Amino acid sequence: MLETDVLEAFQDTMRHIAAPVFAITTRHQGQRYGIIATAFSSVSFDPPSLLTCVNKDTSIHDPMMSADLFCVNVLGNINRDVADCFAMKKGDDRFSVGEWIDQHDMPVLANAQSSLVCRTRDRHRFGSHTIFVGEVIAARHRDNAKPLTYYNRRYIDISQAPDLA
Ligand SMILES: Cc1cc2nc3c(=O)[nH]c(=O)nc-3n(C[C@H](O)[C@H](O)[C@H](O)COP(=O)(O)O)c2cc1C
């Protein structure tokens, strides 16, 4: 397989993996920053920890390199407006849609499916991205939320998926 074929096949693969959608946020020197991300994994329960991969070219990258904390907001279907706002706006204007509250001084989306405030425990540069490993220090969760999902370049509602049975 040629190199370009591998890249295309990888991109095609990733496009067809349905992924939950996150608003990654932080605050640094009084300024709020946020991006939409799908690159997320839990790492361990001991300690409770997760990772997210952030492109070095994004506005949140350098603040996340300096800040001690960040927040992973797991978006539900009702937070689609927040995802759209993040895509259309820049800087603090990204927080103009949705009710954003402070927890540990981090921007937390009040009606997200879940919000996990993390202390950054490790930063690992790889290729175009930095992998941020965070230890969860505070968590909020909304029962019965339906996850916003990204699939084949668009947002879908997996609660509408037909039963497999
Ligand atoms: C559904 C979706 C998933 C994304 N996932 C990631 C991601 O995991 N990591 C990342 O660095 N950027 C990701 N992006 C891109 C950033 O959200 C986008 O490039 C960023 O907001 C633009 O950078 P800026 O903050 O400098 O404007 C994703 C975008 C979308 C729409």
PDB file of C-alpha atoms and ligand atoms in Angstrom:
ATOM      1  CA  MET A   1       0.000   0.000   0.000  1.00  0.00           C
ATOM      2  CA  LEU A   2       1.353   3.464  -0.912  1.00  0.00           C
ATOM      3  CA  GLU A   3       1.779   6.113   1.819  1.00  0.00           C
ATOM      4  CA  THR A   4      -1.065   8.257   0.436  1.00  0.00           C
ATOM      5  CA  ASP A   5      -3.298   5.214   0.270  1.00  0.00           C
ATOM      6  CA  VAL A   6      -2.618   4.545   3.939  1.00  0.00           C
ATOM      7  CA  LEU A   7      -3.496   8.143   4.894  1.00  0.00           C
ATOM      8  CA  GLU A   8      -6.676   8.104   2.812  1.00  0.00           C
ATOM      9  CA  ALA A   9      -7.699   4.731   4.207  1.00  0.00           C
ATOM     10  CA  PHE A  10      -6.994   5.958   7.749  1.00  0.00           C
ATOM     11  CA  GLN A  11      -9.048   9.139   7.219  1.00  0.00           C
ATOM     12  CA  ASP A  12     -11.857   7.071   5.725  1.00  0.00           C
ATOM     13  CA  THR A  13     -11.669   4.732   8.702  1.00  0.00           C
ATOM     14  CA  MET A  14     -11.858   7.593  11.197  1.00  0.00           C
ATOM     15  CA  ARG A  15     -14.778   9.217   9.325  1.00  0.00           C
ATOM     16  CA  HIS A  16     -16.783   6.034   9.808  1.00  0.00           C
ATOM     17  CA  ILE A  17     -16.119   5.642  13.503  1.00  0.00           C
ATOM     18  CA  ALA A  18     -19.060   7.247  15.294  1.00  0.00           C
ATOM     19  CA  ALA A  19     -17.578   9.443  18.000  1.00  0.00           C
ATOM     20  CA  PRO A  20     -18.961  11.332  20.972  1.00  0.00           C
ATOM     21  CA  VAL A  21     -18.386  15.073  20.835  1.00  0.00           C
ATOM     22  CA  PHE A  22     -16.632  17.119  23.513  1.00  0.00           C
ATOM     23  CA  ALA A  23     -16.130  20.793  24.211  1.00  0.00           C
ATOM     24  CA  ILE A  24     -12.637  21.011  25.693  1.00  0.00           C
ATOM     25  CA  THR A  25     -12.225  24.217  27.682  1.00  0.00           C
ATOM     26  CA  THR A  26      -9.717  25.964  29.863  1.00  0.00           C
ATOM     27  CA  ARG A  27      -9.003  29.329  31.406  1.00  0.00           C
ATOM     28  CA  HIS A  28      -5.588  30.923  31.307  1.00  0.00           C
ATOM     29  CA  GLN A  29      -4.694  34.385  32.584  1.00  0.00           C
ATOM     30  CA  GLY A  30      -8.394  35.169  32.942  1.00  0.00           C
ATOM     31  CA  GLN A  31      -9.288  34.236  29.354  1.00  0.00           C
ATOM     32  CA  ARG A  32     -11.578  31.366  28.383  1.00  0.00           C
ATOM     33  CA  TYR A  33     -10.634  29.042  25.536  1.00  0.00           C
ATOM     34  CA  GLY A  34     -12.549  26.184  23.948  1.00  0.00           C
ATOM     35  CA  ILE A  35     -12.570  23.782  21.005  1.00  0.00           C
ATOM     36  CA  ILE A  36     -14.776  20.974  19.789  1.00  0.00           C
ATOM     37  CA  ALA A  37     -12.949  17.633  19.896  1.00  0.00           C
ATOM     38  CA  THR A  38     -13.583  13.950  19.345  1.00  0.00           C
ATOM     39  CA  ALA A  39     -10.069  12.756  20.283  1.00  0.00           C
ATOM     40  CA  PHE A  40     -10.754  11.484  23.787  1.00  0.00           C
ATOM     41  CA  SER A  41     -10.239   8.338  25.822  1.00  0.00           C
ATOM     42  CA  SER A  42     -10.554   7.353  29.413  1.00  0.00           C
ATOM     43  CA  VAL A  43      -7.157   6.219  30.723  1.00  0.00           C
ATOM     44  CA  SER A  44      -7.702   4.663  34.143  1.00  0.00           C
ATOM     45  CA  PHE A  45      -9.977   4.630  37.185  1.00  0.00           C
ATOM     46  CA  ASP A  46      -6.973   4.644  39.531  1.00  0.00           C
ATOM     47  CA  PRO A  47      -6.436   7.505  39.363  1.00  0.00           C
ATOM     48  CA  PRO A  48      -9.567   8.609  37.487  1.00  0.00           C
ATOM     49  CA  SER A  49      -7.968   9.928  34.341  1.00  0.00           C
ATOM     50  CA  LEU A  50      -8.520  10.639  30.675  1.00  0.00           C
ATOM     51  CA  LEU A  51      -6.692  11.930  27.633  1.00  0.00           C
ATOM     52  CA  THR A  52      -7.506  14.287  24.812  1.00  0.00           C
ATOM     53  CA  CYS A  53      -5.450  15.134  21.711  1.00  0.00           C
ATOM     54  CA  VAL A  54      -5.220  18.785  20.724  1.00  0.00           C
ATOM     55  CA  ASN A  55      -3.776  20.138  17.488  1.00  0.00           C
ATOM     56  CA  LYS A  56      -0.844  22.498  18.107  1.00  0.00           C
ATOM     57  CA  ASP A  57      -2.382  25.056  15.716  1.00  0.00           C
ATOM     58  CA  THR A  58      -5.599  25.506  17.702  1.00  0.00           C
ATOM     59  CA  SER A  59      -6.205  28.542  19.888  1.00  0.00           C
ATOM     60  CA  ILE A  60      -6.548  26.404  23.033  1.00  0.00           C
ATOM     61  CA  HIS A  61      -3.257  24.551  22.615  1.00  0.00           C
ATOM     62  CA  ASP A  62      -0.805  27.020  24.122  1.00  0.00           C
ATOM     63  CA  PRO A  63      -3.131  27.985  26.981  1.00  0.00           C
ATOM     64  CA  MET A  64      -3.497  24.256  27.766  1.00  0.00           C
ATOM     65  CA  MET A  65       0.284  23.936  27.767  1.00  0.00           C
ATOM     66  CA  SER A  66       0.418  26.586  30.515  1.00  0.00           C
ATOM     67  CA  ALA A  67      -2.791  26.056  32.499  1.00  0.00           C
ATOM     68  CA  ASP A  68      -2.938  23.524  35.339  1.00  0.00           C
ATOM     69  CA  LEU A  69      -6.532  22.513  34.652  1.00  0.00           C
ATOM     70  CA  PHE A  70      -8.856  21.833  31.733  1.00  0.00           C
ATOM     71  CA  CYS A  71     -12.440  20.636  31.398  1.00  0.00           C
ATOM     72  CA  VAL A  72     -13.949  17.976  29.131  1.00  0.00           C
ATOM     73  CA  ASN A  73     -17.631  18.734  28.510  1.00  0.00           C
ATOM     74  CA  VAL A  74     -19.396  15.724  26.999  1.00  0.00           C
ATOM     75  CA  LEU A  75     -22.045  17.172  24.675  1.00  0.00           C
ATOM     76  CA  GLY A  76     -25.583  15.838  24.499  1.00  0.00           C
ATOM     77  CA  ASN A  77     -27.944  16.268  21.552  1.00  0.00           C
ATOM     78  CA  ILE A  78     -29.401  19.343  23.256  1.00  0.00           C
ATOM     79  CA  ASN A  79     -25.932  20.945  23.116  1.00  0.00           C
ATOM     80  CA  ARG A  80     -25.768  20.967  19.310  1.00  0.00           C
ATOM     81  CA  ASP A  81     -26.123  24.772  19.470  1.00  0.00           C
ATOM     82  CA  VAL A  82     -22.882  24.921  21.449  1.00  0.00           C
ATOM     83  CA  ALA A  83     -21.036  22.803  18.851  1.00  0.00           C
ATOM     84  CA  ASP A  84     -22.343  25.096  16.087  1.00  0.00           C
ATOM     85  CA  CYS A  85     -21.365  28.208  18.023  1.00  0.00           C
ATOM     86  CA  PHE A  86     -17.831  26.896  18.583  1.00  0.00           C
ATOM     87  CA  ALA A  87     -17.545  26.301  14.822  1.00  0.00           C
ATOM     88  CA  MET A  88     -18.774  29.780  13.901  1.00  0.00           C
ATOM     89  CA  LYS A  89     -17.133  31.947  16.536  1.00  0.00           C
ATOM     90  CA  LYS A  90     -13.677  32.560  17.966  1.00  0.00           C
ATOM     91  CA  GLY A  91     -12.233  33.268  21.390  1.00  0.00           C
ATOM     92  CA  ASP A  92     -14.576  34.181  24.217  1.00  0.00           C
ATOM     93  CA  ASP A  93     -17.522  34.519  21.767  1.00  0.00           C
ATOM     94  CA  ARG A  94     -17.588  30.701  21.673  1.00  0.00           C
ATOM     95  CA  PHE A  95     -19.124  30.893  25.151  1.00  0.00           C
ATOM     96  CA  SER A  96     -22.015  33.128  24.032  1.00  0.00           C
ATOM     97  CA  VAL A  97     -24.340  30.120  23.564  1.00  0.00           C
ATOM     98  CA  GLY A  98     -25.237  27.807  26.465  1.00  0.00           C
ATOM     99  CA  GLU A  99     -25.076  28.396  30.200  1.00  0.00           C
ATOM    100  CA  TRP A 100     -21.428  28.374  31.206  1.00  0.00           C
ATOM    101  CA  ILE A 101     -20.603  28.231  34.891  1.00  0.00           C
ATOM    102  CA  ASP A 102     -17.276  28.112  36.727  1.00  0.00           C
ATOM    103  CA  GLN A 103     -16.011  25.067  38.570  1.00  0.00           C
ATOM    104  CA  HIS A 104     -12.436  25.220  39.851  1.00  0.00           C
ATOM    105  CA  ASP A 105     -12.333  28.353  37.675  1.00  0.00           C
ATOM    106  CA  MET A 106     -12.864  26.192  34.553  1.00  0.00           C
ATOM    107  CA  PRO A 107     -15.662  26.881  32.027  1.00  0.00           C
ATOM    108  CA  VAL A 108     -18.262  24.151  32.607  1.00  0.00           C
ATOM    109  CA  LEU A 109     -21.372  23.787  30.428  1.00  0.00           C
ATOM    110  CA  ALA A 110     -24.230  23.587  32.949  1.00  0.00           C
ATOM    111  CA  ASN A 111     -26.456  21.270  30.870  1.00  0.00           C
ATOM    112  CA  ALA A 112     -23.771  19.140  29.218  1.00  0.00           C
ATOM    113  CA  GLN A 113     -24.263  15.378  29.370  1.00  0.00           C
ATOM    114  CA  SER A 114     -21.215  15.305  31.669  1.00  0.00           C
ATOM    115  CA  SER A 115     -18.403  17.657  32.613  1.00  0.00           C
ATOM    116  CA  LEU A 116     -15.047  16.470  33.909  1.00  0.00           C
ATOM    117  CA  VAL A 117     -12.663  19.012  35.383  1.00  0.00           C
ATOM    118  CA  CYS A 118      -9.107  17.685  35.152  1.00  0.00           C
ATOM    119  CA  ARG A 119      -5.709  18.543  36.523  1.00  0.00           C
ATOM    120  CA  THR A 120      -3.138  18.130  33.758  1.00  0.00           C
ATOM    121  CA  ARG A 121      -0.806  15.306  34.746  1.00  0.00           C
ATOM    122  CA  ASP A 122       1.106  14.736  31.513  1.00  0.00           C
ATOM    123  CA  ARG A 123       1.645  16.368  28.134  1.00  0.00           C
ATOM    124  CA  HIS A 124       3.036  14.293  25.316  1.00  0.00           C
ATOM    125  CA  ARG A 125       3.833  15.812  21.937  1.00  0.00           C
ATOM    126  CA  PHE A 126       3.263  13.558  18.945  1.00  0.00           C
ATOM    127  CA  GLY A 127       3.140  14.741  15.336  1.00  0.00           C
ATOM    128  CA  SER A 128       0.739  17.650  14.869  1.00  0.00           C
ATOM    129  CA  HIS A 129      -0.898  17.133  18.277  1.00  0.00           C
ATOM    130  CA  THR A 130      -0.242  17.182  22.000  1.00  0.00           C
ATOM    131  CA  ILE A 131      -1.793  14.436  24.095  1.00  0.00           C
ATOM    132  CA  PHE A 132      -3.003  15.899  27.390  1.00  0.00           C
ATOM    133  CA  VAL A 133      -3.513  13.434  30.230  1.00  0.00           C
ATOM    134  CA  GLY A 134      -5.773  14.760  32.962  1.00  0.00           C
ATOM    135  CA  GLU A 135      -6.695  13.478  36.400  1.00  0.00           C
ATOM    136  CA  VAL A 136     -10.391  14.054  37.055  1.00  0.00           C
ATOM    137  CA  ILE A 137     -10.845  16.282  40.116  1.00  0.00           C
ATOM    138  CA  ALA A 138     -14.546  17.134  39.706  1.00  0.00           C
ATOM    139  CA  ALA A 139     -17.366  15.542  37.755  1.00  0.00           C
ATOM    140  CA  ARG A 140     -20.972  16.433  36.903  1.00  0.00           C
ATOM    141  CA  HIS A 141     -23.392  14.148  35.119  1.00  0.00           C
ATOM    142  CA  ARG A 142     -26.929  14.618  33.769  1.00  0.00           C
ATOM    143  CA  ASP A 143     -29.097  11.503  33.798  1.00  0.00           C
ATOM    144  CA  ASN A 144     -30.942  10.377  30.654  1.00  0.00           C
ATOM    145  CA  ALA A 145     -28.849  12.544  28.343  1.00  0.00           C
ATOM    146  CA  LYS A 146     -28.515  11.449  24.728  1.00  0.00           C
ATOM    147  CA  PRO A 147     -24.981  11.851  23.378  1.00  0.00           C
ATOM    148  CA  LEU A 148     -24.243  14.131  20.456  1.00  0.00           C
ATOM    149  CA  THR A 149     -22.356  11.985  17.945  1.00  0.00           C
ATOM    150  CA  TYR A 150     -20.147  12.790  14.948  1.00  0.00           C
ATOM    151  CA  TYR A 151     -20.204  10.388  12.017  1.00  0.00           C
ATOM    152  CA  ASN A 152     -19.129  10.795   8.405  1.00  0.00           C
ATOM    153  CA  ARG A 153     -18.554  14.559   8.759  1.00  0.00           C
ATOM    154  CA  ARG A 154     -21.882  15.344  10.387  1.00  0.00           C
ATOM    155  CA  TYR A 155     -23.646  15.328  13.707  1.00  0.00           C
ATOM    156  CA  ILE A 156     -26.116  12.503  14.213  1.00  0.00           C
ATOM    157  CA  ASP A 157     -28.558  11.497  16.938  1.00  0.00           C
ATOM    158  CA  ILE A 158     -27.771   7.881  17.810  1.00  0.00           C
ATOM    159  CA  SER A 159     -30.901   7.665  19.947  1.00  0.00           C
ATOM    160  CA  GLN A 160     -32.760   7.627  16.580  1.00  0.00           C
ATOM    161  CA  ALA A 161     -30.781   4.595  15.357  1.00  0.00           C
ATOM    162  CA  PRO A 162     -32.964   1.555  14.665  1.00  0.00           C
ATOM    163  CA  ASP A 163     -32.790  -1.306  17.164  1.00  0.00           C
ATOM    164  CA  LEU A 164     -30.427  -4.047  16.116  1.00  0.00           C
ATOM    165  CA  ALA A 165     -32.703  -6.782  17.416  1.00  0.00           C
TER     166      ALA A 165
HETATM  167  C1  LIG B   1     -16.487  17.157  15.203  1.00  0.00           C
HETATM  168  C2  LIG B   1     -15.139  17.790  15.357  1.00  0.00           C
HETATM  169  C3  LIG B   1     -14.128  17.119  16.044  1.00  0.00           C
HETATM  170  C4  LIG B   1     -12.872  17.701  16.232  1.00  0.00           C
HETATM  171  N1  LIG B   1     -11.929  17.042  16.963  1.00  0.00           N
HETATM  172  C5  LIG B   1     -10.759  17.654  17.247  1.00  0.00           C
HETATM  173  C6  LIG B   1      -9.829  17.042  18.118  1.00  0.00           C
HETATM  174  O1  LIG B   1     -10.052  15.949  18.649  1.00  0.00           O
HETATM  175  N2  LIG B   1      -8.665  17.706  18.388  1.00  0.00           N
HETATM  176  C7  LIG B   1      -8.386  18.937  17.828  1.00  0.00           C
HETATM  177  O2  LIG B   1      -7.312  19.485  18.092  1.00  0.00           O
HETATM  178  N3  LIG B   1      -9.271  19.539  16.996  1.00  0.00           N
HETATM  179  C8  LIG B   1     -10.438  18.931  16.707  1.00  0.00           C
HETATM  180  N4  LIG B   1     -11.360  19.538  15.896  1.00  0.00           N
HETATM  181  C9  LIG B   1     -11.017  20.809  15.275  1.00  0.00           C
HETATM  182  C10 LIG B   1     -11.183  21.972  16.231  1.00  0.00           C
HETATM  183  O3  LIG B   1     -12.410  21.988  16.907  1.00  0.00           O
HETATM  184  C11 LIG B   1     -11.026  23.255  15.382  1.00  0.00           C
HETATM  185  O4  LIG B   1      -9.979  23.089  14.499  1.00  0.00           O
HETATM  186  C12 LIG B   1     -10.701  24.404  16.226  1.00  0.00           C
HETATM  187  O5  LIG B   1     -11.830  24.931  16.832  1.00  0.00           O
HETATM  188  C13 LIG B   1     -10.106  25.500  15.357  1.00  0.00           C
HETATM  189  O6  LIG B   1      -9.076  26.064  16.010  1.00  0.00           O
HETATM  190  P1  LIG B   1      -9.181  27.532  16.675  1.00  0.00           P
HETATM  191  O7  LIG B   1      -9.625  27.293  18.083  1.00  0.00           O
HETATM  192  O8  LIG B   1      -7.784  28.005  16.556  1.00  0.00           O
HETATM  193  O9  LIG B   1     -10.196  28.302  15.900  1.00  0.00           O
HETATM  194  C14 LIG B   1     -12.611  18.979  15.688  1.00  0.00           C
HETATM  195  C15 LIG B   1     -13.628  19.658  14.992  1.00  0.00           C
HETATM  196  C16 LIG B   1     -14.883  19.081  14.843  1.00  0.00           C
HETATM  197  C17 LIG B   1     -15.975  19.831  14.117  1.00  0.00           C
END
